[in-house]
Tab-separated table of C-alpha atoms and ligand atoms in Angstrom:
chain	number	residue	atom	x	y	z
A	657	MET	CA	94.177	58.401	39.613
A	658	LYS	CA	95.248	58.205	35.978
A	659	ASN	CA	92.287	58.886	33.706
A	660	ILE	CA	90.733	62.189	34.659
A	661	MET	CA	87.571	63.647	33.167
A	662	VAL	CA	87.799	67.438	33.436
A	663	THR	CA	84.295	68.800	32.930
A	664	GLY	CA	84.260	72.435	31.815
A	665	GLY	CA	87.873	71.973	30.688
A	666	ALA	CA	87.459	74.400	27.770
A	667	GLY	CA	86.618	77.300	30.093
A	668	PHE	CA	88.965	79.646	31.937
A	669	ILE	CA	90.172	77.729	35.020
A	670	GLY	CA	89.521	74.286	33.502
A	671	SER	CA	91.803	74.941	30.505
A	672	ASN	CA	94.572	76.248	32.777
A	673	PHE	CA	94.161	73.138	34.949
A	674	VAL	CA	94.345	70.779	31.946
A	675	ARG	CA	97.587	72.405	30.729
A	676	TYR	CA	99.024	72.277	34.253
A	677	MET	CA	98.135	68.590	34.846
A	678	LEU	CA	99.387	67.383	31.440
A	679	GLY	CA	102.692	69.169	32.119
A	680	LYS	CA	103.093	67.888	35.658
A	681	TYR	CA	101.960	64.250	35.368
A	682	PRO	CA	103.328	62.526	32.227
A	683	ASP	CA	101.413	59.310	32.980
A	684	TYR	CA	97.964	60.922	33.386
A	685	ARG	CA	95.351	61.028	30.635
A	686	ILE	CA	92.913	63.902	30.453
A	687	LEU	CA	89.464	63.920	28.893
A	688	VAL	CA	87.925	67.361	28.518
A	689	TYR	CA	84.130	67.043	28.643
A	690	ASP	CA	82.512	70.351	27.763
A	691	LYS	CA	79.207	71.585	26.342
A	692	MET	CA	80.921	74.613	24.749
A	693	THR	CA	78.597	77.333	25.984
A	694	TYR	CA	79.554	80.962	25.232
A	695	ALA	CA	82.342	80.492	27.844
A	696	GLY	CA	83.781	77.292	26.342
A	697	ASN	CA	86.370	78.228	23.765
A	698	PRO	CA	88.577	75.958	21.600
A	699	ASP	CA	91.185	78.759	21.574
A	700	ASN	CA	91.700	78.179	25.322
A	701	LEU	CA	93.177	74.761	24.474
A	702	LEU	CA	94.786	75.579	21.130
A	703	ASP	CA	98.336	74.836	22.313
A	704	VAL	CA	97.172	71.654	24.073
A	705	THR	CA	95.380	70.278	21.010
A	706	ALA	CA	98.408	71.162	18.864
A	707	MET	CA	100.746	69.315	21.239
A	708	TYR	CA	98.522	66.252	21.805
A	709	GLY	CA	97.197	65.348	18.342
A	710	ALA	CA	94.149	63.160	17.610
A	711	ASP	CA	96.202	59.948	18.018
A	712	ASP	CA	97.790	60.895	21.332
A	713	PRO	CA	96.109	58.888	24.116
A	714	ARG	CA	96.965	61.517	26.741
A	715	PHE	CA	94.340	64.046	25.673
A	716	ASP	CA	90.788	63.699	24.366
A	717	PHE	CA	87.803	65.972	23.995
A	718	VAL	CA	84.066	65.257	24.110
A	719	LYS	CA	81.516	67.940	23.390
A	720	ALA	CA	78.521	67.175	25.631
A	721	ASP	CA	76.367	68.439	28.477
A	722	ILE	CA	76.916	67.307	32.082
A	723	CYS	CA	73.096	67.189	32.400
A	724	ASP	CA	73.027	64.368	29.807
A	725	ALA	CA	73.364	61.197	31.911
A	726	ASN	CA	73.818	58.905	28.878
A	727	ALA	CA	76.621	61.011	27.425
A	728	VAL	CA	78.367	61.167	30.815
A	729	ALA	CA	78.106	57.365	31.264
A	730	ASP	CA	79.354	56.785	27.736
A	731	ALA	CA	82.407	59.036	28.245
A	732	ILE	CA	83.290	57.365	31.566
A	733	THR	CA	83.188	53.903	29.981
A	734	ARG	CA	84.848	54.806	26.678
A	735	PHE	CA	87.811	56.557	28.312
A	736	SER	CA	88.076	54.293	31.431
A	737	ILE	CA	87.651	57.343	33.656
A	738	ASP	CA	88.616	56.888	37.329
A	739	THR	CA	88.326	60.520	38.485
A	740	ILE	CA	86.014	63.457	37.743
A	741	VAL	CA	87.076	67.030	38.431
A	742	ASN	CA	83.979	69.147	37.889
A	743	PHE	CA	84.647	72.694	36.675
A	744	ALA	CA	81.565	72.782	34.420
A	745	ALA	CA	79.235	75.545	35.517
A	746	GLU	CA	77.492	78.743	34.634
A	747	THR	CA	79.781	81.160	36.432
A	748	HIS	CA	78.910	84.829	36.119
A	749	VAL	CA	76.927	86.527	38.888
A	750	ASP	CA	75.479	89.262	36.632
A	751	ARG	CA	74.196	86.668	34.141
A	752	SER	CA	72.664	84.698	37.039
A	753	ILE	CA	70.754	87.818	38.054
A	754	MET	CA	69.448	88.322	34.492
A	755	ASP	CA	68.725	84.610	33.678
A	756	PRO	CA	69.052	82.112	36.556
A	757	ASP	CA	67.631	79.108	34.670
A	758	ALA	CA	70.851	77.722	33.142
A	759	PHE	CA	72.536	78.057	36.557
A	760	ILE	CA	70.007	75.745	38.165
A	761	GLN	CA	70.274	73.284	35.268
A	762	THR	CA	74.050	73.004	35.122
A	763	ASP	CA	75.298	73.892	38.603
A	764	VAL	CA	72.626	71.960	40.494
A	765	TYR	CA	71.156	69.251	38.241
A	766	GLY	CA	74.382	68.745	36.273
A	767	THR	CA	76.355	68.228	39.478
A	768	TYR	CA	73.808	65.609	40.571
A	769	VAL	CA	74.155	63.790	37.205
A	770	LEU	CA	77.949	63.629	37.601
A	771	LEU	CA	77.756	62.458	41.225
A	772	GLU	CA	75.293	59.729	40.305
A	773	ALA	CA	77.527	58.608	37.413
A	774	ALA	CA	80.566	58.579	39.733
A	775	ARG	CA	78.618	56.385	42.164
A	776	ARG	CA	77.308	53.963	39.535
A	777	HIS	CA	80.736	53.535	37.928
A	778	GLY	CA	82.550	53.222	41.280
A	779	LEU	CA	85.006	56.030	40.510
A	780	GLU	CA	88.081	56.541	42.695
A	781	ARG	CA	87.373	60.250	43.202
A	782	TYR	CA	84.865	62.983	42.516
A	783	HIS	CA	86.199	66.513	43.038
A	784	GLN	CA	83.820	69.477	43.059
A	785	ILE	CA	85.199	72.903	42.139
A	786	SER	CA	83.364	75.421	44.280
A	787	THR	CA	83.650	79.058	45.261
A	788	ASP	CA	84.071	81.390	48.241
A	789	GLU	CA	80.695	82.875	47.241
A	790	VAL	CA	78.916	80.025	49.065
A	791	TYR	CA	79.799	81.747	52.361
A	792	GLY	CA	77.961	84.916	51.313
A	793	HIS	CA	79.446	88.306	52.079
A	794	ILE	CA	81.250	88.337	55.368
A	795	HIS	CA	81.554	90.987	58.015
A	796	GLY	CA	84.228	92.567	60.206
A	797	ASP	CA	87.638	90.888	60.055
A	798	HIS	CA	86.317	87.351	59.745
A	799	ARG	CA	87.909	84.990	57.228
A	800	SER	CA	85.644	82.145	56.140
A	801	VAL	CA	86.639	78.724	57.399
A	802	GLU	CA	85.428	75.525	55.805
A	803	THR	CA	83.096	74.730	58.730
A	804	ASP	CA	81.258	78.089	58.498
A	805	ALA	CA	77.586	77.971	57.612
A	806	VAL	CA	76.886	78.600	53.941
A	807	ALA	CA	74.857	81.757	53.219
A	808	PRO	CA	74.738	82.348	49.448
A	809	ARG	CA	73.088	85.550	48.213
A	810	SER	CA	73.024	85.457	44.385
A	811	PRO	CA	71.405	82.838	42.123
A	812	TYR	CA	74.960	81.847	41.059
A	813	ALA	CA	76.143	81.401	44.653
A	814	ALA	CA	72.947	79.544	45.613
A	815	SER	CA	73.318	77.108	42.714
A	816	LYS	CA	76.995	76.442	43.535
A	817	THR	CA	76.071	75.912	47.196
A	818	SER	CA	73.473	73.340	46.152
A	819	GLY	CA	76.175	71.501	44.193
A	820	ASP	CA	78.411	71.411	47.286
A	821	LEU	CA	75.604	70.147	49.496
A	822	MET	CA	74.736	67.400	47.023
A	823	ALA	CA	78.408	66.342	46.844
A	824	VAL	CA	78.560	66.099	50.655
A	825	ALA	CA	75.300	64.129	50.645
A	826	TYR	CA	76.813	61.595	48.210
A	827	TYR	CA	79.830	61.184	50.495
A	828	VAL	CA	77.732	60.761	53.634
A	829	THR	CA	74.980	58.588	52.140
A	830	TYR	CA	76.803	56.435	49.601
A	831	GLY	CA	80.432	56.738	50.751
A	832	LEU	CA	81.376	58.287	47.391
A	833	PRO	CA	85.006	59.497	47.618
A	834	VAL	CA	84.266	63.202	47.320
A	835	THR	CA	86.440	66.273	47.915
A	836	ILE	CA	85.460	69.924	47.476
A	837	SER	CA	87.582	73.034	46.995
A	838	ARG	CA	86.267	76.595	47.344
A	839	GLY	CA	88.309	79.075	45.346
A	840	ALA	CA	88.499	82.846	45.647
A	841	ASN	CA	88.271	85.100	42.521
A	842	ASN	CA	90.655	83.736	39.878
A	843	ILE	CA	92.496	85.906	37.367
A	844	GLY	CA	94.921	85.066	34.572
A	845	PRO	CA	95.044	83.930	30.928
A	846	TYR	CA	91.864	82.918	29.045
A	847	GLN	CA	89.260	84.459	31.393
A	848	TYR	CA	86.129	85.459	29.488
A	849	PRO	CA	85.957	89.271	29.423
A	850	GLU	CA	82.637	89.464	31.308
A	851	LYS	CA	84.571	89.085	34.599
A	852	VAL	CA	85.877	92.312	36.030
A	853	ILE	CA	89.623	92.183	35.364
A	854	PRO	CA	89.607	91.034	31.714
A	855	LEU	CA	86.660	93.384	31.079
A	856	PHE	CA	88.473	96.381	32.537
A	857	VAL	CA	91.840	95.611	30.900
A	858	THR	CA	90.338	95.158	27.444
A	859	ASN	CA	88.101	98.236	27.842
A	860	ALA	CA	91.043	100.338	29.015
A	861	ILE	CA	93.243	99.228	26.107
A	862	ASP	CA	90.544	100.693	23.816
A	863	ASP	CA	89.951	103.769	26.040
A	864	ILE	CA	86.406	102.583	26.869
A	865	PRO	CA	85.225	103.573	30.398
A	866	LEU	CA	85.454	101.055	33.252
A	867	PRO	CA	82.007	100.521	34.871
A	868	VAL	CA	82.842	100.294	38.599
A	869	TYR	CA	79.766	99.098	40.510
A	870	GLY	CA	78.649	101.401	43.320
A	871	ASP	CA	81.420	102.917	45.443
A	872	GLY	CA	84.020	100.345	44.300
A	873	LYS	CA	84.902	99.564	47.921
A	874	GLN	CA	83.851	95.931	47.695
A	875	ARG	CA	86.679	93.556	48.609
A	876	ARG	CA	87.805	90.430	46.769
A	877	ASP	CA	90.754	88.016	46.973
A	878	TYR	CA	92.148	88.143	43.417
A	879	GLN	CA	94.290	85.001	43.132
A	880	TYR	CA	96.400	83.892	40.172
A	881	VAL	CA	94.729	80.996	38.364
A	882	LEU	CA	97.793	78.713	38.492
A	883	ASP	CA	98.000	79.084	42.286
A	884	HIS	CA	94.415	77.827	42.350
A	885	CYS	CA	95.307	74.917	40.009
A	886	GLU	CA	98.200	73.909	42.281
A	887	GLY	CA	95.833	74.009	45.248
A	888	ILE	CA	93.368	71.693	43.478
A	889	ASP	CA	96.258	69.330	42.642
A	890	VAL	CA	97.240	69.238	46.343
A	891	VAL	CA	93.650	68.486	47.397
A	892	LEU	CA	93.413	65.714	44.767
A	893	HIS	CA	96.628	64.047	45.955
A	894	ARG	CA	96.836	64.903	49.650
A	895	GLY	CA	93.336	65.969	50.652
A	896	GLN	CA	91.160	63.883	52.920
A	897	ILE	CA	88.060	62.258	51.459
A	898	GLY	CA	84.835	63.978	52.533
A	899	GLU	CA	86.632	67.250	53.293
A	900	THR	CA	86.352	70.787	51.894
A	901	TYR	CA	89.374	73.080	51.336
A	902	ASN	CA	89.451	76.845	50.776
A	903	ILE	CA	91.887	78.094	48.095
A	904	GLY	CA	92.928	81.756	47.905
A	905	THR	CA	95.706	84.049	49.072
A	906	GLY	CA	94.016	84.591	52.427
A	907	GLY	CA	94.104	88.351	51.764
A	908	GLU	CA	91.673	90.853	50.237
A	909	MET	CA	91.775	93.966	48.088
A	910	GLU	CA	89.315	96.793	47.386
A	911	ASN	CA	88.095	96.886	43.797
A	912	LEU	CA	89.248	100.514	43.429
A	913	ARG	CA	92.807	99.517	44.406
A	914	MET	CA	92.663	96.672	41.835
A	915	VAL	CA	91.608	99.229	39.180
A	916	GLU	CA	94.433	101.590	40.203
A	917	ILE	CA	97.058	98.819	39.707
A	918	LEU	CA	95.469	97.730	36.420
A	919	LEU	CA	95.505	101.284	34.991
A	920	ASP	CA	99.046	101.852	36.223
A	921	GLU	CA	100.289	98.688	34.487
A	922	LEU	CA	98.638	99.874	31.254
A	923	GLY	CA	99.750	103.504	31.623
A	924	LYS	CA	96.095	104.635	31.314
A	925	PRO	CA	94.455	107.506	33.271
A	926	PRO	CA	92.021	107.203	36.251
A	927	SER	CA	89.590	109.354	34.237
A	928	LEU	CA	88.478	106.062	32.581
A	929	ILE	CA	86.708	105.084	35.829
A	930	ARG	CA	82.884	105.471	35.786
A	931	HIS	CA	80.964	104.654	38.937
A	932	VAL	CA	77.689	103.057	37.825
A	933	GLU	CA	74.563	101.756	39.540
A	934	ASP	CA	75.459	98.847	41.810
A	935	ARG	CA	74.774	95.145	41.175
A	936	PRO	CA	71.604	94.067	43.051
A	937	GLY	CA	72.535	92.147	46.223
A	938	HIS	CA	76.242	92.862	45.619
A	939	ASP	CA	78.390	90.961	48.134
A	940	ARG	CA	80.657	93.522	49.848
A	941	ARG	CA	83.443	91.258	50.997
A	942	TYR	CA	84.859	87.770	50.568
A	943	CYS	CA	87.921	86.607	52.465
A	944	LEU	CA	89.124	83.072	53.060
A	945	ASN	CA	91.124	81.410	55.779
A	946	VAL	CA	93.376	79.020	53.817
A	947	ASP	CA	95.238	77.405	56.733
A	948	LYS	CA	93.704	73.977	56.108
A	949	LEU	CA	95.239	73.755	52.621
A	950	LYS	CA	98.529	75.300	53.774
A	951	ALA	CA	98.790	72.488	56.336
A	952	LEU	CA	99.043	70.099	53.347
A	953	GLY	CA	102.156	71.952	52.125
A	954	TRP	CA	100.589	74.406	49.630
A	955	GLU	CA	101.421	78.126	49.403
A	956	PRO	CA	100.148	80.710	46.901
A	957	ARG	CA	102.998	82.038	44.732
A	958	HIS	CA	101.543	85.414	43.685
A	959	SER	CA	100.480	88.446	45.697
A	960	HIS	CA	97.346	90.287	44.514
A	961	GLU	CA	99.453	92.939	42.844
A	962	GLU	CA	101.723	90.431	41.037
A	963	ALA	CA	98.671	88.479	39.871
A	964	ILE	CA	96.945	91.615	38.540
A	965	ARG	CA	100.037	92.954	36.726
A	966	LYS	CA	100.841	89.547	35.183
A	967	THR	CA	97.230	89.170	34.033
A	968	VAL	CA	97.168	92.653	32.490
A	969	ARG	CA	100.335	91.847	30.503
A	970	TRP	CA	98.800	88.620	29.172
A	971	TYR	CA	95.803	90.509	27.732
A	972	VAL	CA	98.104	93.145	26.249
A	973	ASP	CA	100.117	90.372	24.544
A	974	ASN	CA	97.125	88.275	23.447
A	975	GLU	CA	94.697	90.519	21.581
A	976	TRP	CA	94.161	87.654	19.083
A	977	TRP	CA	92.352	85.808	21.880
A	978	TRP	CA	89.987	88.477	23.256
A	979	ARG	CA	89.211	90.707	20.244
A	980	LYS	CA	87.309	87.846	18.584
A	981	ILE	CA	85.194	87.374	21.710
A	982	LYS	CA	84.450	91.046	22.231
A	983	SER	CA	83.220	91.449	18.673
A	984	GLY	CA	80.766	88.522	18.857
A	985	GLU	CA	77.811	87.626	21.160
A	986	PHE	CA	79.514	89.694	23.804
A	987	LYS	CA	78.372	92.991	22.252
A	988	GLU	CA	74.697	92.141	22.846
A	989	TYR	CA	75.435	91.064	26.405
A	990	TYR	CA	77.374	94.274	27.102
A	991	LYS	CA	74.518	96.419	25.809
A	992	ARG	CA	71.983	94.529	27.898
A	993	LEU	CA	73.965	94.762	31.145
A	994	TYR	CA	75.561	98.188	30.843
A	995	GLY	CA	73.522	100.003	28.161
A	996	ASP	CA	71.001	101.719	30.463
A	997	ARG	CA	73.028	101.612	33.635
A	998	LYS	CA	73.071	104.993	35.394
A	999	VAL	CA	76.382	106.712	36.037
A	1000	ILE	CA	76.479	107.691	39.734
A	1001	ASN	CA	78.523	109.891	42.007
A	1002	PRO	CA	79.413	107.643	44.962
A	1003	ALA	CA	80.655	110.505	47.214
B	1050	NAD	P1	83.992	79.561	32.722
B	1050	NAD	O1	82.661	80.221	32.656
B	1050	NAD	O2	85.174	80.236	32.115
B	1050	NAD	O3	83.915	78.102	32.068
B	1050	NAD	C1	82.868	77.209	32.343
B	1050	NAD	C2	83.023	76.035	31.382
B	1050	NAD	O4	81.987	75.077	31.666
B	1050	NAD	C3	82.874	76.419	29.914
B	1050	NAD	O5	83.879	75.783	29.149
B	1050	NAD	C4	81.494	75.907	29.538
B	1050	NAD	O6	81.360	75.576	28.158
B	1050	NAD	C5	81.384	74.684	30.440
B	1050	NAD	N1	79.979	74.308	30.713
B	1050	NAD	C6	78.977	75.134	31.111
B	1050	NAD	N2	77.831	74.440	31.227
B	1050	NAD	C7	78.122	73.144	30.915
B	1050	NAD	C8	77.358	71.953	30.865
B	1050	NAD	N3	76.046	71.949	31.162
B	1050	NAD	N4	77.979	70.803	30.500
B	1050	NAD	C9	79.305	70.797	30.177
B	1050	NAD	N5	80.072	71.894	30.200
B	1050	NAD	C10	79.482	73.060	30.568
B	1050	NAD	O7	84.219	79.255	34.263
B	1050	NAD	P2	85.528	79.364	35.184
B	1050	NAD	O8	85.680	80.763	35.628
B	1050	NAD	O9	86.641	78.648	34.542
B	1050	NAD	O10	85.030	78.520	36.451
B	1050	NAD	C11	85.208	77.119	36.490
B	1050	NAD	C12	84.699	76.592	37.833
B	1050	NAD	O11	85.374	77.251	38.903
B	1050	NAD	C13	83.211	76.844	38.049
B	1050	NAD	O12	82.675	75.720	38.704
B	1050	NAD	C14	83.176	78.056	38.971
B	1050	NAD	O13	82.023	78.069	39.767
B	1050	NAD	C15	84.432	77.819	39.786
B	1050	NAD	N6	85.062	79.027	40.348
B	1050	NAD	C16	85.368	80.081	39.532
B	1050	NAD	C17	86.018	81.191	40.069
B	1050	NAD	C18	86.423	82.358	39.198
B	1050	NAD	O14	86.926	83.359	39.717
B	1050	NAD	N7	86.267	82.298	37.876
B	1050	NAD	C19	86.344	81.225	41.429
B	1050	NAD	C20	86.009	80.111	42.226
B	1050	NAD	C21	85.375	79.018	41.676
B	1051	TYD	P1	83.273	89.510	39.022
B	1051	TYD	O1	84.533	89.404	38.221
B	1051	TYD	O2	81.970	89.500	38.325
B	1051	TYD	O3	83.366	88.376	40.133
B	1051	TYD	P2	82.414	88.121	41.441
B	1051	TYD	O4	81.258	89.023	41.416
B	1051	TYD	O5	82.021	86.707	41.215
B	1051	TYD	O6	83.292	88.340	42.619
B	1051	TYD	O7	83.344	90.853	39.860
B	1051	TYD	C1	84.414	91.100	40.762
B	1051	TYD	C2	84.124	92.399	41.498
B	1051	TYD	O8	84.109	93.474	40.543
B	1051	TYD	C3	82.774	92.416	42.175
B	1051	TYD	O9	82.872	93.152	43.397
B	1051	TYD	C4	81.894	93.145	41.184
B	1051	TYD	C5	82.845	94.152	40.557
B	1051	TYD	N1	82.514	94.527	39.155
B	1051	TYD	C6	82.421	95.869	38.806
B	1051	TYD	O10	82.629	96.780	39.645
B	1051	TYD	N2	82.108	96.193	37.512
B	1051	TYD	C7	81.883	95.240	36.559
B	1051	TYD	O11	81.592	95.598	35.400
B	1051	TYD	C8	81.987	93.854	36.928
B	1051	TYD	C9	81.748	92.763	35.929
B	1051	TYD	C10	82.302	93.556	38.253
């Protein structure tokens, strides 16, 4: 594994992963292959492109779609790719509820195109970045284990599940060296402010209300993005071919508790909280059992609270990054999703 094609490498987790891998493995070369949708942002890789100039063989960038089989084949040949790590996806549940089409294109068909290219070019490894949402919302005290049945409930989760199933099929049918990791909710630098934590931090900085869906008692495992990147690295180097690994803290936190920590770190009042009409089909709880990855020697480094506070401070210190986004296409999106949403009293 030396020449890695990181699809979706200009997005949130992908750009953190690229920075992490270039820093950790001086003999690896990284190709970012990204379509640059609204979520792909050259600013996410600004320091990387400044450090590895156009002549540096360690870093390259191709702007293209993973659904374009010719462009994928061309990139694999031109950059002698031996490994694909597929982050490229449509990723936001609320957008998948409004417009599922792009989710089916990229997360399902695009994954198939990459798997087929990996097979035809005889790549050493294909790694699929997946999500805890494939397990659906889970009940009681159960923590999802990798062998649990998948039960996705949103168009986003269903499209990611299809990608996982196709990856497994390529392993079983063609012997393609596939691994899959299923991450919990990531937070940290460069997350597009449609996702809850960057949305709430940036709203709160400007004293704009925080639209908490329903009663706010849904539970998520908010993990720091670099803990997730380290987990992916461990799966790539020590994981078993054909296997799936959960990556998260193994814990869970109520959304209202997350909001309390976020407001406390900013020194802003709870009066900013607005309970609004719930998301249709909102998953109440995700929680992962991460023992399988821990058995390979990995441990998360941040608690939920540390991850949330560190993330809040990054957005406070990096207004240059998010103000541009929030003044662009985002305004239309915000109006469409939240404009007519009823304020509710959850009690
Ligand atoms: P993101 O939305 O920030 O970035 C997605 C990236 O993929 C963007 O750079 C975008 O331009 C690119 N992309 C989209 N469609 C493409 C296409 N057709 N061809 C090429 N590039 C395309 O996403 P993220 O939050 O960084 O998530 C990355 C991966 O991790 C996704 O597969 C997602 O399902 C998974 N994941 C995310 C989380 C999370 O909390 N964000 C948790 C678990 C798993
Ligand atoms: P999100 O960041 O969209 O991730 P996911 O739905 O994939 O877990 O949302 C995280 C949690 O925050 C989820 O329970 C939905 C909730 N949420 C709100 O309460 N208000 C919001 O405006 C958003 C975007 C999310």
